[in-house]
mmCIF file of C-alpha atoms in Angstrom:
data_model
loop_
_atom_site.group_PDB
_atom_site.id
_atom_site.type_symbol
_atom_site.label_atom_id
_atom_site.label_comp_id
_atom_site.label_asym_id
_atom_site.label_seq_id
_atom_site.Cartn_x
_atom_site.Cartn_y
_atom_site.Cartn_z
ATOM 1 C CA MET A 21 0.000 0.000 0.000
ATOM 2 C CA SER A 22 1.166 3.478 -0.790
ATOM 3 C CA GLY A 23 -0.448 5.083 2.217
ATOM 4 C CA ALA A 24 -1.912 7.769 -0.045
ATOM 5 C CA PRO A 25 -5.169 9.241 1.206
ATOM 6 C CA ASP A 26 -8.388 8.145 -0.478
ATOM 7 C CA VAL A 27 -9.195 11.469 -2.136
ATOM 8 C CA GLU A 28 -12.586 10.316 -3.417
ATOM 9 C CA ALA A 29 -13.707 9.110 0.025
ATOM 10 C CA ALA A 30 -12.493 12.334 1.632
ATOM 11 C CA LEU A 31 -14.397 14.381 -0.949
ATOM 12 C CA VAL A 32 -17.618 12.429 -0.366
ATOM 13 C CA ALA A 33 -17.250 12.797 3.409
ATOM 14 C CA ARG A 34 -16.672 16.541 3.051
ATOM 15 C CA MET A 35 -19.730 16.916 0.825
ATOM 16 C CA VAL A 36 -21.903 15.041 3.342
ATOM 17 C CA ARG A 37 -20.662 17.280 6.189
ATOM 18 C CA GLN A 38 -21.212 20.389 4.095
ATOM 19 C CA LYS A 39 -24.754 19.357 3.227
ATOM 20 C CA ALA A 40 -25.587 18.815 6.904
ATOM 21 C CA LEU A 41 -23.866 22.026 7.994
ATOM 22 C CA LEU A 42 -25.561 24.149 5.352
ATOM 23 C CA SER A 43 -29.043 22.681 5.761
ATOM 24 C CA PRO A 44 -31.545 25.549 5.609
ATOM 25 C CA THR A 45 -33.679 23.934 8.310
ATOM 26 C CA HIS A 46 -31.226 22.262 10.694
ATOM 27 C CA GLY A 47 -27.894 23.915 10.006
ATOM 28 C CA PRO A 48 -26.370 26.596 12.211
ATOM 29 C CA MET A 49 -26.126 30.275 11.392
ATOM 30 C CA LEU A 50 -22.908 30.743 9.415
ATOM 31 C CA ILE A 51 -21.157 34.107 9.127
ATOM 32 C CA VAL A 52 -18.204 34.156 6.743
ATOM 33 C CA LEU A 53 -15.669 36.949 6.438
ATOM 34 C CA LEU A 54 -13.698 36.240 3.283
ATOM 35 C CA ASP A 55 -10.585 37.992 2.017
ATOM 36 C CA GLU A 56 -11.093 39.325 -1.519
ATOM 37 C CA ASN A 57 -7.833 37.734 -2.647
ATOM 38 C CA ALA A 58 -9.452 34.302 -2.221
ATOM 39 C CA LEU A 59 -11.951 35.254 -4.932
ATOM 40 C CA HIS A 60 -9.190 36.054 -7.406
ATOM 41 C CA ARG A 61 -6.781 33.176 -6.727
ATOM 42 C CA PRO A 62 -7.320 30.850 -9.759
ATOM 43 C CA ILE A 63 -7.245 27.427 -8.149
ATOM 44 C CA GLY A 64 -8.576 24.574 -10.247
ATOM 45 C CA GLY A 65 -8.938 26.570 -13.438
ATOM 46 C CA PRO A 66 -11.677 28.873 -14.746
ATOM 47 C CA LYS A 67 -14.496 26.298 -14.668
ATOM 48 C CA VAL A 68 -13.823 25.336 -11.058
ATOM 49 C CA MET A 69 -13.479 28.981 -10.032
ATOM 50 C CA ALA A 70 -16.766 29.883 -11.716
ATOM 51 C CA GLU A 71 -18.506 26.985 -9.942
ATOM 52 C CA GLN A 72 -17.050 27.969 -6.565
ATOM 53 C CA LEU A 73 -17.972 31.631 -6.946
ATOM 54 C CA GLN A 74 -21.490 30.674 -8.018
ATOM 55 C CA ARG A 75 -21.700 28.421 -4.953
ATOM 56 C CA LEU A 76 -20.831 31.395 -2.742
ATOM 57 C CA LEU A 77 -23.603 33.436 -4.377
ATOM 58 C CA ASP A 78 -26.063 30.571 -3.938
ATOM 59 C CA LEU A 79 -25.117 30.055 -0.280
ATOM 60 C CA GLY A 80 -25.455 33.768 0.363
ATOM 61 C CA ARG A 81 -29.138 33.561 -0.551
ATOM 62 C CA SER A 82 -29.811 31.384 2.488
ATOM 63 C CA SER A 83 -31.218 33.096 5.561
ATOM 64 C CA LYS A 84 -28.681 31.122 7.611
ATOM 65 C CA VAL A 85 -25.555 32.196 5.705
ATOM 66 C CA ILE A 86 -23.990 35.648 5.672
ATOM 67 C CA ILE A 87 -20.991 36.174 3.393
ATOM 68 C CA ARG A 88 -19.042 39.423 3.595
ATOM 69 C CA VAL A 89 -15.849 40.163 1.708
ATOM 70 C CA ILE A 90 -12.938 42.141 3.086
ATOM 71 C CA PRO A 91 -11.825 44.202 0.079
ATOM 72 C CA ARG A 92 -8.214 44.558 -0.945
ATOM 73 C CA THR A 93 -8.555 48.274 -0.257
ATOM 74 C CA ALA A 94 -8.856 47.479 3.475
ATOM 75 C CA GLY A 95 -5.092 47.029 3.526
ATOM 76 C CA ALA A 96 -3.579 45.213 6.488
ATOM 77 C CA TYR A 97 -6.030 43.868 9.070
ATOM 78 C CA VAL A 98 -5.928 41.388 11.923
ATOM 79 C CA GLY A 99 -7.471 38.588 9.817
ATOM 80 C CA LEU A 100 -4.319 38.274 7.742
ATOM 81 C CA ASN A 101 -2.800 36.361 10.660
ATOM 82 C CA GLY A 102 -4.695 33.262 9.540
ATOM 83 C CA PRO A 103 -8.073 31.563 9.555
ATOM 84 C CA PHE A 104 -10.167 30.849 12.611
ATOM 85 C CA GLN A 105 -13.691 29.797 13.422
ATOM 86 C CA ILE A 106 -15.832 30.571 16.452
ATOM 87 C CA MET A 107 -18.606 28.158 17.300
ATOM 88 C CA THR A 108 -21.407 28.775 19.724
ATOM 89 C CA LEU A 109 -22.499 25.567 21.385
ATOM 90 C CA ASN A 110 -25.405 25.128 23.784
ATOM 91 C CA SER A 111 -23.391 25.970 26.875
ATOM 92 C CA ARG A 112 -20.302 27.835 25.644
ATOM 93 C CA ASP A 113 -18.301 29.268 22.784
ATOM 94 C CA ILE A 114 -15.200 27.563 21.441
ATOM 95 C CA ALA A 115 -12.852 28.437 18.608
ATOM 96 C CA TYR A 116 -10.571 26.698 16.180
ATOM 97 C CA ILE A 117 -7.439 28.387 14.856
ATOM 98 C CA GLY A 118 -6.265 26.950 11.551
ATOM 99 C CA ALA A 119 -2.620 26.420 10.742
ATOM 100 C CA PHE A 120 -0.623 24.951 7.879
ATOM 101 C CA HIS A 121 -0.050 21.475 9.332
ATOM 102 C CA GLY A 122 -3.007 21.436 11.671
ATOM 103 C CA GLY A 123 -4.498 23.844 14.111
ATOM 104 C CA ARG A 124 -5.709 24.053 17.641
ATOM 105 C CA LEU A 125 -8.986 24.084 19.499
ATOM 106 C CA VAL A 126 -9.456 27.050 21.819
ATOM 107 C CA GLU A 127 -11.658 26.475 24.844
ATOM 108 C CA ILE A 128 -10.331 29.020 27.347
ATOM 109 C CA PRO A 129 -13.065 31.695 27.568
ATOM 110 C CA SER A 130 -10.653 34.653 27.589
ATOM 111 C CA GLU A 131 -8.955 33.421 24.394
ATOM 112 C CA VAL A 132 -12.310 32.821 22.706
ATOM 113 C CA ARG A 133 -13.405 36.361 23.687
ATOM 114 C CA GLU A 134 -10.208 37.745 22.166
ATOM 115 C CA LEU A 135 -10.907 35.894 18.910
ATOM 116 C CA SER A 136 -14.494 37.181 18.979
ATOM 117 C CA MET A 137 -13.158 40.726 19.228
ATOM 118 C CA ASP A 138 -10.804 40.001 16.311
ATOM 119 C CA PHE A 139 -13.800 38.739 14.327
ATOM 120 C CA GLU A 140 -15.600 42.024 15.028
ATOM 121 C CA ARG A 141 -12.540 44.021 13.977
ATOM 122 C CA ILE A 142 -12.325 42.049 10.726
ATOM 123 C CA GLY A 143 -16.040 42.524 10.121
ATOM 124 C CA ALA A 144 -15.608 46.272 10.511
ATOM 125 C CA LYS A 145 -13.351 46.183 7.430
ATOM 126 C CA ALA A 146 -15.744 44.025 5.360
ATOM 127 C CA LEU A 147 -18.199 45.093 2.694
ATOM 128 C CA SER A 148 -21.933 44.757 3.326
ATOM 129 C CA GLU A 149 -23.633 41.525 2.273
ATOM 130 C CA GLU A 150 -25.056 43.183 -0.840
ATOM 131 C CA ASP A 151 -21.775 44.830 -1.840
ATOM 132 C CA SER A 152 -20.043 41.490 -1.261
ATOM 133 C CA ARG A 153 -22.540 39.745 -3.563
ATOM 134 C CA VAL A 154 -21.904 42.364 -6.248
ATOM 135 C CA LEU A 155 -18.138 41.906 -5.945
ATOM 136 C CA ILE A 156 -18.385 38.093 -6.078
ATOM 137 C CA ALA A 157 -20.635 38.381 -9.140
ATOM 138 C CA GLN A 158 -18.142 40.715 -10.847
ATOM 139 C CA VAL A 159 -15.302 38.275 -10.237
ATOM 140 C CA LEU A 160 -17.525 35.430 -11.477
ATOM 141 C CA GLU A 161 -18.181 37.321 -14.714
ATOM 142 C CA GLY A 162 -14.416 37.406 -15.259
ATOM 143 C CA TYR A 163 -14.432 33.612 -15.210
ATOM 144 C CA GLY A 164 -17.239 33.465 -17.762
ATOM 145 C CA GLY A 165 -19.943 32.888 -15.195
ATOM 146 C CA PRO A 166 -23.461 34.289 -15.272
ATOM 147 C CA GLN A 167 -24.217 37.805 -14.193
ATOM 148 C CA LEU A 168 -25.794 38.550 -10.814
ATOM 149 C CA ALA A 169 -29.451 37.561 -10.811
#
């Protein structure tokens, strides 16, 4: 055996998790602050980029998903330090800080509060939901995708 990961199985598992997470009836509220550079980085080629950008527009139509883009014009901001997620559970908030070869779960309330404040600071730099949709649609047009509906 080569020990190579089963890419197909991992993809199917990810799609199942995503479907459950993004369920309009049972899924959690999801607020995404996305750096504009991620919209322009051509990973997977034009077809894949167009599909991914369209997926963002489709997800943004859900009442449980808010997508806001931090424009390039924002310059340096605290979010450039790396990705993180904050999750509100029934009894407490926890966070996950992503890193290149893994990450770490944050459960100490003071650290989670600090990340929550960082999230607010990042959000202060972000475009509105509508302006974010317009920007995503403009980038999508550059990949040959449909115009904003």
